[in-house]
CSV table of C-alpha atoms and ligand atoms in Angstrom, one decimal:
chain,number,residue,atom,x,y,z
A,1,UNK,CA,110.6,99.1,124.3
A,2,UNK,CA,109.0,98.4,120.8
A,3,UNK,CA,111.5,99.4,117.9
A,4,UNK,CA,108.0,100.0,115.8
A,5,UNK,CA,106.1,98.2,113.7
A,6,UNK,CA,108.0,96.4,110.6
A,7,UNK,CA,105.5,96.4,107.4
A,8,UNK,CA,106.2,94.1,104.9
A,9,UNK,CA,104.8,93.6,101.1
A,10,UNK,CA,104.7,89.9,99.9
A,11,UNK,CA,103.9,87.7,97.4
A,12,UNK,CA,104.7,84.2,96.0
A,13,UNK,CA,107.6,82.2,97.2
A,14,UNK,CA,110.4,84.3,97.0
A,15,UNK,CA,108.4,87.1,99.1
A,16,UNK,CA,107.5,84.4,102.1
A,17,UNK,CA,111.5,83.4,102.1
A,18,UNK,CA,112.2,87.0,103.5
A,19,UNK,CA,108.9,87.1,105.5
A,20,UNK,CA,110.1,84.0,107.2
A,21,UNK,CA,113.8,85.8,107.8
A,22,UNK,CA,111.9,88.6,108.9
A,23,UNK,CA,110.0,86.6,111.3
A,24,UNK,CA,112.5,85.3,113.1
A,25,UNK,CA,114.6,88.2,113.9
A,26,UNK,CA,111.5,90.5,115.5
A,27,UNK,CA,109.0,89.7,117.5
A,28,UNK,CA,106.0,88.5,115.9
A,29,UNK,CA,103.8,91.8,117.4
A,30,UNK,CA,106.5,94.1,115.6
A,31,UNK,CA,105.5,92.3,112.2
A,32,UNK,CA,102.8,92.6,109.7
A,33,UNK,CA,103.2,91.0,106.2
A,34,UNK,CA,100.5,92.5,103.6
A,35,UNK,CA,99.8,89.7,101.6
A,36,UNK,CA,99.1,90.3,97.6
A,37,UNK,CA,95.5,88.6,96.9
A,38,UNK,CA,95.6,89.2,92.7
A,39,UNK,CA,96.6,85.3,93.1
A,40,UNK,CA,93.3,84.5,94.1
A,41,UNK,CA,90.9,82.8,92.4
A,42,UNK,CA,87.8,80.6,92.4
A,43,UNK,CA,88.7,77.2,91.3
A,44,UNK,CA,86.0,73.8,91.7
A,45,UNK,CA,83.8,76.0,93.4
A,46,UNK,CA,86.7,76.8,96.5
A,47,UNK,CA,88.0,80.0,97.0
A,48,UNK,CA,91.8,79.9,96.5
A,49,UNK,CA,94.6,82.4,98.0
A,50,UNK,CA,97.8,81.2,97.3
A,51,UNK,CA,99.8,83.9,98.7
A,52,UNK,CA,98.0,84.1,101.7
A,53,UNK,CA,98.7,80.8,102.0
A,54,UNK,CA,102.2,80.1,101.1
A,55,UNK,CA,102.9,83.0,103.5
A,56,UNK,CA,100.8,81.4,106.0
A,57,UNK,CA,102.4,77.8,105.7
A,58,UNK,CA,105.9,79.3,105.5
A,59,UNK,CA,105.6,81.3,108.6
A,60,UNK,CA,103.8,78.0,110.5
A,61,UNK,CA,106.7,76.1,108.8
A,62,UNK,CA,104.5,73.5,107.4
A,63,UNK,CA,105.6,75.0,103.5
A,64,UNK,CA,106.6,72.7,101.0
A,65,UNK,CA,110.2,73.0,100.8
A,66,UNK,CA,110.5,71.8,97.6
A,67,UNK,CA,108.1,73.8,96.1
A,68,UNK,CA,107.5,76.6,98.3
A,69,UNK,CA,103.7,76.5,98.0
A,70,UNK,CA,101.2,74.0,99.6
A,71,UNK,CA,101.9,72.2,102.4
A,72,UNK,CA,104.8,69.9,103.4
A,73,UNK,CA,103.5,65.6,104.4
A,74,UNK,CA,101.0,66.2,101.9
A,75,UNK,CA,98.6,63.5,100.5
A,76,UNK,CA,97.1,63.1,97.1
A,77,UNK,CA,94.2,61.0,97.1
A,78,UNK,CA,91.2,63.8,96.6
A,79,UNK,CA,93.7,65.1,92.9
A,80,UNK,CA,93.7,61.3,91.8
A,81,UNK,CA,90.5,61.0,92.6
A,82,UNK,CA,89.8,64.6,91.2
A,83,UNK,CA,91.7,63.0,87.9
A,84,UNK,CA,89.9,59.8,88.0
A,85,UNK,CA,86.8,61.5,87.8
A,86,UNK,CA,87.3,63.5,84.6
A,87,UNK,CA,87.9,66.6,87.2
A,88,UNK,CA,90.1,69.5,86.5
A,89,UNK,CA,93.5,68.5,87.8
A,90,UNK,CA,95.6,71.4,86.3
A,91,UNK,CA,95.6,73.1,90.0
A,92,UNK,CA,97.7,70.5,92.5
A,93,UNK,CA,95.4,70.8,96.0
A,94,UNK,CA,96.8,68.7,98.3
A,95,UNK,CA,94.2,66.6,101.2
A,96,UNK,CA,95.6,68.9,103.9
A,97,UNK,CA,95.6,72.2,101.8
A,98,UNK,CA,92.0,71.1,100.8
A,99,UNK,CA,91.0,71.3,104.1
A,100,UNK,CA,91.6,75.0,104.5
A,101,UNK,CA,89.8,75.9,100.9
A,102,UNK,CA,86.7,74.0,102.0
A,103,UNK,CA,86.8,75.9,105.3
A,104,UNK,CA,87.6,79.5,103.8
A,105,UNK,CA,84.9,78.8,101.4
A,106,UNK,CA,82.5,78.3,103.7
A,107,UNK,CA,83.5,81.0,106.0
A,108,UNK,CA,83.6,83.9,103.0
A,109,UNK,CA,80.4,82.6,101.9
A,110,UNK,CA,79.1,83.3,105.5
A,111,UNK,CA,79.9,86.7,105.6
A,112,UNK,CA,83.2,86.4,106.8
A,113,UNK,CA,85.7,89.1,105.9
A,114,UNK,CA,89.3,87.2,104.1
A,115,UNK,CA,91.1,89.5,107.0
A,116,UNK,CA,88.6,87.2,109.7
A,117,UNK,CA,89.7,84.3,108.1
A,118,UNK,CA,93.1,84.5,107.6
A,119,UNK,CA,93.1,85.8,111.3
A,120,UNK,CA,91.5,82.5,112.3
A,121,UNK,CA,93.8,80.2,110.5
A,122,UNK,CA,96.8,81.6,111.2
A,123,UNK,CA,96.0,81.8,115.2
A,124,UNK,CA,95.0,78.3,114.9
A,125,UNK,CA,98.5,77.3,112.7
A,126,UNK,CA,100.8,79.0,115.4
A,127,UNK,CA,101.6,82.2,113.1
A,128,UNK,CA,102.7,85.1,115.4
A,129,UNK,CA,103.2,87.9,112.8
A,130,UNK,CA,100.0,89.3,111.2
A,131,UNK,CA,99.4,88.3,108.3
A,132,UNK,CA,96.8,90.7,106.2
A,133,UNK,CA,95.6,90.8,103.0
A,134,UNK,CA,96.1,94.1,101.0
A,135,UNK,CA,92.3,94.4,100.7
A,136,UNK,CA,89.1,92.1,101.5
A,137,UNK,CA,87.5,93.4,98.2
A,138,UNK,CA,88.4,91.7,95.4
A,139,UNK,CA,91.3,91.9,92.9
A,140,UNK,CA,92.3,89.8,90.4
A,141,UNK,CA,95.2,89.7,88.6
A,142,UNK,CA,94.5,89.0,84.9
A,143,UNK,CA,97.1,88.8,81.8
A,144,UNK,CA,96.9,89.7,78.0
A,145,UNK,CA,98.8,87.2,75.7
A,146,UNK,CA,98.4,87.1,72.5
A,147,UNK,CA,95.6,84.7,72.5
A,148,UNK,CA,93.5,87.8,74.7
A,149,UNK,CA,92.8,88.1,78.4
A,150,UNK,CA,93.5,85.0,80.7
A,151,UNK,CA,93.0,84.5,84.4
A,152,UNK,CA,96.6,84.6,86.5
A,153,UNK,CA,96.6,81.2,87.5
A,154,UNK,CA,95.4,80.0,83.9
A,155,UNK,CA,98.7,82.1,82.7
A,156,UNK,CA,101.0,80.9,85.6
A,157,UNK,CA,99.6,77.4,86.2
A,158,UNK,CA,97.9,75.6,84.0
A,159,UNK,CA,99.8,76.9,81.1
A,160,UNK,CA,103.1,77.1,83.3
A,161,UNK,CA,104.0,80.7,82.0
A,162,UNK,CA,104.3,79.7,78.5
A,163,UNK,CA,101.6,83.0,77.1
A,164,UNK,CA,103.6,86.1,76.0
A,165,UNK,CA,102.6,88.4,78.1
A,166,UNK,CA,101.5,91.6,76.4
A,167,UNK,CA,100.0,93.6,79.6
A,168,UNK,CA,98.8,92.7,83.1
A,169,UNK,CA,95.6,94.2,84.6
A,170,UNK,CA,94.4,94.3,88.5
A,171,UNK,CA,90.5,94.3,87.8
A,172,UNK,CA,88.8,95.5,91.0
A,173,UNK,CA,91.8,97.4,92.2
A,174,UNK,CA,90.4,100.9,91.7
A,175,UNK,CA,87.3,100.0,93.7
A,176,UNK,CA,89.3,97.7,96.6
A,177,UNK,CA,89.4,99.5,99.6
A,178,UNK,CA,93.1,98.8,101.2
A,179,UNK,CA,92.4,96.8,104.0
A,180,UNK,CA,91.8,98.5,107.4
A,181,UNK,CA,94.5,97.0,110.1
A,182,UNK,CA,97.2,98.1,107.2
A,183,UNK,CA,96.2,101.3,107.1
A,184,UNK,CA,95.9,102.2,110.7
A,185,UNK,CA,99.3,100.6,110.9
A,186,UNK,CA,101.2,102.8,108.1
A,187,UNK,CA,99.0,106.2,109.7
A,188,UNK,CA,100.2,104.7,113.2
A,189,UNK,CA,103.5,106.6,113.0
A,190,UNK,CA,105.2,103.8,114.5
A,191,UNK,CA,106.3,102.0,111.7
A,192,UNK,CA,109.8,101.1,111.4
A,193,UNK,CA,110.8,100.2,107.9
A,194,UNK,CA,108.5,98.8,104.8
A,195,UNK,CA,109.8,96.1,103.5
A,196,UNK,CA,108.9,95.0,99.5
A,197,UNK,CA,110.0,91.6,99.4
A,198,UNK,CA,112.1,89.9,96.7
A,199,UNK,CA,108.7,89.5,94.8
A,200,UNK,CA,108.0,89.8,91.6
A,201,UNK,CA,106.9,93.5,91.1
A,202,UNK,CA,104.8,92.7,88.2
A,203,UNK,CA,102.4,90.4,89.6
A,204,UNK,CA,103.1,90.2,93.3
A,205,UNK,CA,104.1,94.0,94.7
A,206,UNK,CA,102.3,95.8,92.2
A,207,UNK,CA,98.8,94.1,92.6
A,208,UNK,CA,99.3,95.3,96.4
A,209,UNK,CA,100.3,99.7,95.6
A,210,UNK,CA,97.3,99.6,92.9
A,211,UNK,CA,94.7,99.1,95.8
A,212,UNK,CA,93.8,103.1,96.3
A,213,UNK,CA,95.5,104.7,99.0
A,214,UNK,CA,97.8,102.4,100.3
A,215,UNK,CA,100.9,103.9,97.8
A,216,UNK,CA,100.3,106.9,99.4
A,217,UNK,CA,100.2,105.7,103.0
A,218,UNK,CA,103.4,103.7,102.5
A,219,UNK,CA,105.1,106.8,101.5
A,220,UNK,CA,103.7,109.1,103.8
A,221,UNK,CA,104.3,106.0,106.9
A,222,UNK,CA,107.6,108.0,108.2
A,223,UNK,CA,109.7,105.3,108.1
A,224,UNK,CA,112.3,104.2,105.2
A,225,UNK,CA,110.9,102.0,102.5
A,226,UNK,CA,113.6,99.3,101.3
A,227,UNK,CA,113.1,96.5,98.3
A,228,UNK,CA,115.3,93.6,97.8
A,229,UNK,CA,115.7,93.1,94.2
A,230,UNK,CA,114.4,89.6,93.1
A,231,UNK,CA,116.7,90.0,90.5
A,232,UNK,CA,120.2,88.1,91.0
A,233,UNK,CA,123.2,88.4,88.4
A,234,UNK,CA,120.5,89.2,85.7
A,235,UNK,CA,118.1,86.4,86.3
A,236,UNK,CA,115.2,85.8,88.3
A,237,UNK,CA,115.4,83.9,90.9
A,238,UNK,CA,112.0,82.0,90.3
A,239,UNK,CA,109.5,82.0,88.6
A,240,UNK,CA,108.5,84.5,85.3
A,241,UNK,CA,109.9,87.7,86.2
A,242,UNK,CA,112.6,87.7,83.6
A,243,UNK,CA,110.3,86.5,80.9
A,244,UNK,CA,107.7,88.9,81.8
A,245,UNK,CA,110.7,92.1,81.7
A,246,UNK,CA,111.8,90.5,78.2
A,247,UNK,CA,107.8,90.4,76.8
A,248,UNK,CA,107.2,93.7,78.1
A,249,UNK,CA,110.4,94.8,76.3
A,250,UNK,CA,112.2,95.7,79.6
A,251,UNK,CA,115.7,95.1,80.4
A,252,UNK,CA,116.4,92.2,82.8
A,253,UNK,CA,117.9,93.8,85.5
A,254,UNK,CA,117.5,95.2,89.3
A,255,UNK,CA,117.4,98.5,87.4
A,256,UNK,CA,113.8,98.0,86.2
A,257,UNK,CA,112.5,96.4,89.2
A,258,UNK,CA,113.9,99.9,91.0
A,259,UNK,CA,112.3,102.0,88.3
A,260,UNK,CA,109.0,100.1,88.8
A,261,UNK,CA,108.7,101.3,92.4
A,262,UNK,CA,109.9,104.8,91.5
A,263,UNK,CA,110.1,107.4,94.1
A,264,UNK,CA,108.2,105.0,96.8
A,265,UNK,CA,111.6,103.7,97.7
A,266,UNK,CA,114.5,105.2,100.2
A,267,UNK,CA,116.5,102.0,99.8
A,268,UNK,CA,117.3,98.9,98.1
A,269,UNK,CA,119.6,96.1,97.8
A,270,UNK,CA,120.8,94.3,95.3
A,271,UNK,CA,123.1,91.5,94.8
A,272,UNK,CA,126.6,92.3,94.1
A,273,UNK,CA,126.6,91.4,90.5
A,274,UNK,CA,123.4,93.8,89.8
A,275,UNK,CA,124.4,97.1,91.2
A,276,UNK,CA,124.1,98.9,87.4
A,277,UNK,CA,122.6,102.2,87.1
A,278,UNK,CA,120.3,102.3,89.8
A,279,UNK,CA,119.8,106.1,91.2
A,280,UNK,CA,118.2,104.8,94.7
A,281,UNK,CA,120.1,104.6,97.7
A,282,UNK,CA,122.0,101.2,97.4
A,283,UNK,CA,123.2,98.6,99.3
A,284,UNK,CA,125.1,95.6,97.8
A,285,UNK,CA,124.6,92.5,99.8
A,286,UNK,CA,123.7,88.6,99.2
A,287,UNK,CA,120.1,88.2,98.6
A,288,UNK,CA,119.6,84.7,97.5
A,289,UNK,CA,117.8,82.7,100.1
A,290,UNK,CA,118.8,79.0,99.7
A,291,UNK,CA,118.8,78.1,103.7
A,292,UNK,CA,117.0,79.4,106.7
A,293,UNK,CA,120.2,81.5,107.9
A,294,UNK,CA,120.2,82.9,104.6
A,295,UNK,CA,116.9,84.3,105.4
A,296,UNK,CA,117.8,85.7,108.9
A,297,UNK,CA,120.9,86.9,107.6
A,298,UNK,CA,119.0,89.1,104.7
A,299,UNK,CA,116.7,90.1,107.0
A,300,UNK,CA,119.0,91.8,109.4
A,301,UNK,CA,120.5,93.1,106.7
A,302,UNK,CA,117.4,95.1,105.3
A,303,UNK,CA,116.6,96.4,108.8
A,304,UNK,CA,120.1,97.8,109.1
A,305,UNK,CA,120.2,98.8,106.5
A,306,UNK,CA,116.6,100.5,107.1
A,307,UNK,CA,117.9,102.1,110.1
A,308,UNK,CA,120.8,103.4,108.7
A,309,UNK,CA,118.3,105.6,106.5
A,310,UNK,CA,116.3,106.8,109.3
B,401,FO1,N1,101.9,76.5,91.5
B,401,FO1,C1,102.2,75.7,90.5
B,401,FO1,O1,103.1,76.0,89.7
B,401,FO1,N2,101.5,74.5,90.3
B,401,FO1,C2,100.5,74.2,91.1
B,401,FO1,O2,99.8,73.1,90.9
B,401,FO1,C3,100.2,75.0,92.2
B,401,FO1,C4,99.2,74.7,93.2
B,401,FO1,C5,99.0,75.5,94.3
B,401,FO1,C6,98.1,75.2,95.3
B,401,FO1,C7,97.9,76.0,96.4
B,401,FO1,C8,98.6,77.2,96.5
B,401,FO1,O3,98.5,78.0,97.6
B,401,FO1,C9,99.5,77.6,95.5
B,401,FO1,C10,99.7,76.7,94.4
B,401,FO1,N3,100.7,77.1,93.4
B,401,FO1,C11,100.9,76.2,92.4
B,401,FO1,C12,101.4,78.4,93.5
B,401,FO1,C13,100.5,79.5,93.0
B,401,FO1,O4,100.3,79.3,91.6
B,401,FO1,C14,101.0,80.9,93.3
B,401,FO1,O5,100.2,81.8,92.7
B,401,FO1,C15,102.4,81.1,92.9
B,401,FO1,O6,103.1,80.7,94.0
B,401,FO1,C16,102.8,82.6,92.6
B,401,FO1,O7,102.3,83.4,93.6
C-alpha cells in the first residue's frame, strides 16, 4: 500500500545529500526530486545542467565525493587539452561528464524535451526516483554585482562567489511553464510531504517556486510542506548562502531562510543551535549530512516529522 508520493525541491550539493537520504528510505516510485535548472547554462557550445546532474550522479552514486558535483574516477585529458589549446578552462568538465553534455546537446538540439533526456540518462544510470526538472522552458539564474548583470555560473564559478551580490533575477521564469509530470503529481492528491531540501533558497529553491503555478500547487498539494534549514549554528553549510544573506543585508540565520518561504511551509527543522525566532512549526534535529547514515537518518526524520503534521 503506497504511503503517497514524496515531492522533493533540490538544488546544488547540499539538496542532492537529502535526495540521496530520501532515496534510500522510500521506494524509488514514491519519489520525485524537482530539480532547479537556473544552474544551467550554455558553456563551449554544450548545454550544461548541473543540478540535474549532481542529483543525477548522487542518486546513481557515481558523485564526486569530494566535491559533490561531477563524477567520481574522473579523467582530465579533454580540460588539459581544453587549456592547452587556449580554451576556456574556468568550468572543470571531466571526460566522463563530457560525455553526457555532448549527448544532451545533441538530444535538446533534436527536439528533445530536458524532461526526455534526463528520463533517458537516469534510466540508463540506474536512478529509480524521478528526477524532473522544474520546467523544460528555460530559466536562467542571473546576478547583479556591482560590476552589473553576470551569468550564475560566471558569479559562482569562474569568479568563485567573490561579486557582491546586489539582486538575483530568474529571466524566463514568468514565461516557463512548470513542468508537466510535477504538476500532475502535486494535483494527484497523493502526495505525501514536500520536501525543500537544505538548498540554498536564494539560488537553488527559489529559481524552482518563481516558475508560474507551481507555488500554488505545492501549497494547494494536501500534504505538509517541510524545509531543512541549510543554515547550521549560523553558517552555511556550503557554498554562498551566508554571504549572499550578509550582501542582501539579511541576517544569517534559519530565521530568514523560513521567512523566505513564507506561508508555503507547515514545517521545518533546524539544527539545535538555530531554533531563534522562527514562527513555523519547528522541529530541532541534526541536519548536517557528513556520512550516508546521516542522510538516512535526516531523512526519516523529515518524514516523521511530515506525518506528524498530517
Ligand atoms: N563548481 C565549481 O565550483 N567549479 C567547477 O569547476 C564546477 C564544474 C562543474 C561541472 C559540472 C557540474 O554539473 C557542476 C559543476 N560545478 C562546479 C558545480 C556547479 O557550479 C553548480 O552550479 C553548483 O553545484 C551549485 O549548484
Amino acid at each position: 500500500m503506497s504511503k503517497g508520493l514524496v515531492v522533493a525541491l533540490s538544488g546544488g550539493v547540499g539538496g542532492a545529500k537529502l535526495a540521496l537520504g530520501l532515496s534510500r528510505v522510500l521506494p524509488a516510485d514514491e519519489l520525485l526530486v524537482v530539480a532547479n535548472t537556473g544552474d544551467d547554462f550554455e558553456h563551449l557550445g554544450l548545454s550544461i545542467c548541473p543540478d540535474i546532474d549532481t542529483l543525477t550522479y548522487v542518486l546513481a552514486g557515481l558523485d564526486n565525493p569530494v566535491t559533490g558535483w561531477g563524477r567520481r574516477d574522473e579523467t582530465w585529458s579533454f580540460m588539459e587539452t581544453i587549456s592547452a589549446l587556449g580554451g576556456e578552462d574556468w568550468f572543470r568538465l571531466g571526460d566522463r561528464d563530457l560525455a553526457l553534455h555532448v549527448e544532451r546537446t545533441k538530444r535538446l538540439a533534436s527536439g528533445q524535451s530536458l524532461s526526455q533526456v534526463t528520463g533517458d540518462v537516469c534510466r540508463r544510470l540506474g536512478v529509480g526516483p524521478r528526477v524532473l526538472p522544474m520546467s523544460d522552458d528555460r530559466v536562467r539564474t542571473r546576478v547583479r554585482s556591482d560590476e552589473g548583470w553576470i551569468d550564475f555560473q560566471d558569479y559562482f564559478v569562474r569568479q568563485q562567489c567573490r561579486p557582491v551580490v546586489r539582486q538575483l533575477a530568474f529571466t524566463g521564469a514568468a514565461d516557463a511553464r512548470p513542468q508537466p509530470e510535477v504538476m500532475a503529481a502535486l494535483n494527484g492528491g497523493n502526495v505525501r510531504a514536500v520536501v525543500i531540501c537544505p538548498s540554498n533558497p536564494f539560488i537553488s529553491v527559489e529559481p524552482i517556486l518563481s516558475v508560474p503555478g507551481l507555488r500554488a500547487a505545492i501549497d494547494n498539494c494536501g500534504a505538509p510542506v517541510v524545509a531543512v534549514s541549510p543554515i547550521v549554528a549560523g553558517r552555511a553549510v556550503k557554498g554562498p548562502t551566508a554571504k549572499m544573506m550578509q550582501e542582501l543585508g539579511l541576517a544569517v540565520s534559519s530565521a530568514t531562510v523560513a521567512g523566505r518561504y513564507g506561508d508555503l511551509l507547515d514545517g521545518y527543522i533546524v539544527d539545535a543551535a538555530d531554533s531563534g525566532d522562527i514562527r513555523t512549526r519547528l522541529h530541532v534535529a541534526p541536519t548536517l549530512m557528513t556520512t550516508l547514515e546521516d542522510r538516512e537518518a535526516l531523512a526519516r526524520t523529515v518524514l516523521a516529522f511530515a506525518h506528524s503534521l498530517t
